[in-house]
Amino acid sequence: MASERQHSPGMSRRALLGRTAAAAAGATALTATTAGPAAAATTRDVDVAIVGGGLAGLTAARDLVAAGRTIAVLEARGRVGGRVVNLPLAGGGVTEGGGEFIGPTQDRIKALADSLGVATFATYNTGKNLLYKDGKKTPYATDGLLGSVPPVDVAGLANAAIVQASLDDMAKQVPVDAPWTAAKAAEWDKQTFESWLNANAVVPSAKFLLDVACTSIFSAEPRELSLLFVLFYIAAAGNESTPGTLERLTETAGGAQELRFVGGSQLVPQKLAATLGDRVVLNAPVRTITRSGGRYTVTADGVTVTARRVVVAVPPPLAARITYDPLLPAARDQLTQRLPMASVGKAIAIYDTPFWRADGLNGQVVSDTGVISSTFDNSPPDASYGALMGFIEADEARKLDAAGEAEVRAAVLRDYVTYFGEKAASPTSFVLQRWNNEAYTRGGPVSIAAPGVLTQYGPALREPVGGIHWAGTETSVHWMGFMDGAVRSGERVAKEVLAVL
């Protein structure tokens, strides 16, 4: 949702594993201010049809238009941004319901935002973090000799540090463009991350840190993930010149949660879509993609597009729901059957002021219990109001999928009171975004791979099928699951298409 995170427990001198909420970037939508719903029974003839108006699809559209090609972007929702969305607040302003953070080596999303005039500001990180474990609340500094290491026992810290170093070392052996070709790919892809942790994180408090990191980064439980997939994800948390590390995934300062966007992250896809004008068609979920001769017909609600090439820039599970004629190769279809979305929601409570700051807290929590086990201070840069944001992830998210908003709100506020005191019980407003229940996402922040998927089906992830090309953050070789990965995938697929047009 993918998305996808947060500063929390780390496992190195500066930070041992933390609670992160990966912010992925997307595969869907625009705003009504820059494009309207598709007119009934309209047709368009273009060079390239693009399915999905998230950051990936819009970036590809930008580059193709700049190269002189004609395009049409078909977006299922009534907005752009996909897994990146601004949620309006009752008192004015917005808060982010999906991907929101960026950090070092996320060069492409930063360059895109800069080009559109969308500024950044530092995620609030002044004061102490909170560790809530075994019923005890412990504030801890993030700028001492051990950085943001949480106050668990010494044996646990030592074990966690060894585990983190091992994961980073193994990740260095994984080619980001083809993780299934790693020398130990078969060995790593036949086991879950859970089984590997059970054998290596042998101190209970170390296992706690790694479990928290896993659910924070992936919004999935360790039992759901292939070890090879986890190692690839770590390797991908960098750029062409900087290897990825687990610490970069989990950190706030110096990590993937370092910066936010002034005005909310959805401003980036909104402004990008505005440059494309009526090339972006909203409320147009794609139903079929048909090849006839050397051309493709893309049929969506209310609009049909014929094109020489098609870019599908939506999450793999949603790409699988489109009907293709002729059928996609079995390997591609089998791949999409095996890449489910993880499970995530965000709950944001709004207060008159960020009252926790007066108590010397930065709003970031790591907890071993509750519906919300990871929080952030989501207040605006001028602190004109306070916003506490919490992630509902993995098993906890699934437990609440069928619950009403009032029930979720009550559970979330109980946790906020536990962490921040009685003032947290009475927000002025409350905003909830549950990605599992979103029709054109069905989870987040990212698709995940269980054992056996990458080694058996990985090559089909980006391999074009005739004139159909694949984009979206899941296809990126750097920062998969994040907004930066989505932008990178759009840039890559545009080059790929231009090379054959």
PDB file of C-alpha atoms in Angstrom, residues 11 17-18 160 163-164 166-168 170-171 187-201 206-234 246 249-250 448-452:
ATOM      1  CA  MET A  11      20.030  -3.590  14.968  1.00  0.00           C
ATOM      2  CA  LEU A  17      15.377  -3.082  13.353  1.00  0.00           C
ATOM      3  CA  GLY A  18      12.370  -0.921  13.453  1.00  0.00           C
ATOM      4  CA  ALA A 160      19.845  -9.085  16.637  1.00  0.00           C
ATOM      5  CA  VAL A 163      21.214 -11.464  12.449  1.00  0.00           C
ATOM      6  CA  GLN A 164      21.072  -8.070  10.768  1.00  0.00           C
ATOM      7  CA  SER A 166      23.959 -11.828   8.239  1.00  0.00           C
ATOM      8  CA  LEU A 167      20.919 -10.611   6.314  1.00  0.00           C
ATOM      9  CA  ASP A 168      22.867  -7.700   4.843  1.00  0.00           C
ATOM     10  CA  MET A 170      23.392 -12.471   2.159  1.00  0.00           C
ATOM     11  CA  ALA A 171      21.512  -9.640   0.427  1.00  0.00           C
ATOM     12  CA  GLU A 187      18.400 -22.827  -0.896  1.00  0.00           C
ATOM     13  CA  TRP A 188      17.028 -19.449   0.186  1.00  0.00           C
ATOM     14  CA  ASP A 189      13.793 -19.751  -1.780  1.00  0.00           C
ATOM     15  CA  LYS A 190      12.793 -23.094  -0.309  1.00  0.00           C
ATOM     16  CA  GLN A 191      12.425 -21.722   3.225  1.00  0.00           C
ATOM     17  CA  THR A 192      10.292 -19.075   4.869  1.00  0.00           C
ATOM     18  CA  PHE A 193      11.744 -16.066   6.600  1.00  0.00           C
ATOM     19  CA  GLU A 194      10.146 -17.463   9.760  1.00  0.00           C
ATOM     20  CA  SER A 195      12.070 -20.739   9.591  1.00  0.00           C
ATOM     21  CA  TRP A 196      15.337 -18.876   9.023  1.00  0.00           C
ATOM     22  CA  LEU A 197      14.645 -16.533  11.956  1.00  0.00           C
ATOM     23  CA  ASN A 198      13.822 -19.447  14.231  1.00  0.00           C
ATOM     24  CA  ALA A 199      17.251 -20.883  13.516  1.00  0.00           C
ATOM     25  CA  ASN A 200      19.157 -17.605  13.834  1.00  0.00           C
ATOM     26  CA  ALA A 201      17.264 -15.182  16.108  1.00  0.00           C
ATOM     27  CA  ALA A 206      16.003 -10.512  19.141  1.00  0.00           C
ATOM     28  CA  LYS A 207      13.187 -12.516  17.558  1.00  0.00           C
ATOM     29  CA  PHE A 208      10.783  -9.790  18.691  1.00  0.00           C
ATOM     30  CA  LEU A 209      12.851  -7.118  16.923  1.00  0.00           C
ATOM     31  CA  LEU A 210      13.032  -9.120  13.707  1.00  0.00           C
ATOM     32  CA  ASP A 211       9.322  -9.953  13.772  1.00  0.00           C
ATOM     33  CA  VAL A 212       8.488  -6.279  14.265  1.00  0.00           C
ATOM     34  CA  ALA A 213      10.779  -5.309  11.407  1.00  0.00           C
ATOM     35  CA  CYS A 214       9.170  -7.876   9.126  1.00  0.00           C
ATOM     36  CA  THR A 215       5.570  -6.847   9.720  1.00  0.00           C
ATOM     37  CA  SER A 216       6.596  -3.190   9.492  1.00  0.00           C
ATOM     38  CA  ILE A 217       8.439  -3.497   6.189  1.00  0.00           C
ATOM     39  CA  PHE A 218       6.135  -5.957   4.434  1.00  0.00           C
ATOM     40  CA  SER A 219       2.815  -5.762   6.341  1.00  0.00           C
ATOM     41  CA  ALA A 220       3.128  -9.544   6.339  1.00  0.00           C
ATOM     42  CA  GLU A 221       4.139 -12.174   8.872  1.00  0.00           C
ATOM     43  CA  PRO A 222       7.532 -13.914   8.582  1.00  0.00           C
ATOM     44  CA  ARG A 223       5.779 -17.215   7.846  1.00  0.00           C
ATOM     45  CA  GLU A 224       4.320 -15.726   4.627  1.00  0.00           C
ATOM     46  CA  LEU A 225       7.614 -14.709   3.025  1.00  0.00           C
ATOM     47  CA  SER A 226      10.366 -16.499   1.168  1.00  0.00           C
ATOM     48  CA  LEU A 227      13.812 -15.829   2.593  1.00  0.00           C
ATOM     49  CA  LEU A 228      15.021 -15.076  -0.943  1.00  0.00           C
ATOM     50  CA  PHE A 229      12.277 -12.467  -1.348  1.00  0.00           C
ATOM     51  CA  VAL A 230      13.304 -10.793   1.923  1.00  0.00           C
ATOM     52  CA  LEU A 231      16.956 -10.746   0.852  1.00  0.00           C
ATOM     53  CA  PHE A 232      16.029  -9.228  -2.517  1.00  0.00           C
ATOM     54  CA  TYR A 233      13.955  -6.557  -0.782  1.00  0.00           C
ATOM     55  CA  ILE A 234      16.933  -5.615   1.384  1.00  0.00           C
ATOM     56  CA  LEU A 246      18.102  -3.538   6.334  1.00  0.00           C
ATOM     57  CA  LEU A 249      14.553   0.155   5.290  1.00  0.00           C
ATOM     58  CA  THR A 250      13.813   0.696   8.981  1.00  0.00           C
ATOM     59  CA  ILE A 448       4.737 -10.557  -1.543  1.00  0.00           C
ATOM     60  CA  ALA A 449       6.377 -13.835  -2.559  1.00  0.00           C
ATOM     61  CA  ALA A 450       6.236 -17.098  -0.634  1.00  0.00           C
ATOM     62  CA  PRO A 451       8.861 -19.857  -1.042  1.00  0.00           C
ATOM     63  CA  GLY A 452       9.300 -21.160  -4.567  1.00  0.00           C
TER      64      GLY A 452
END
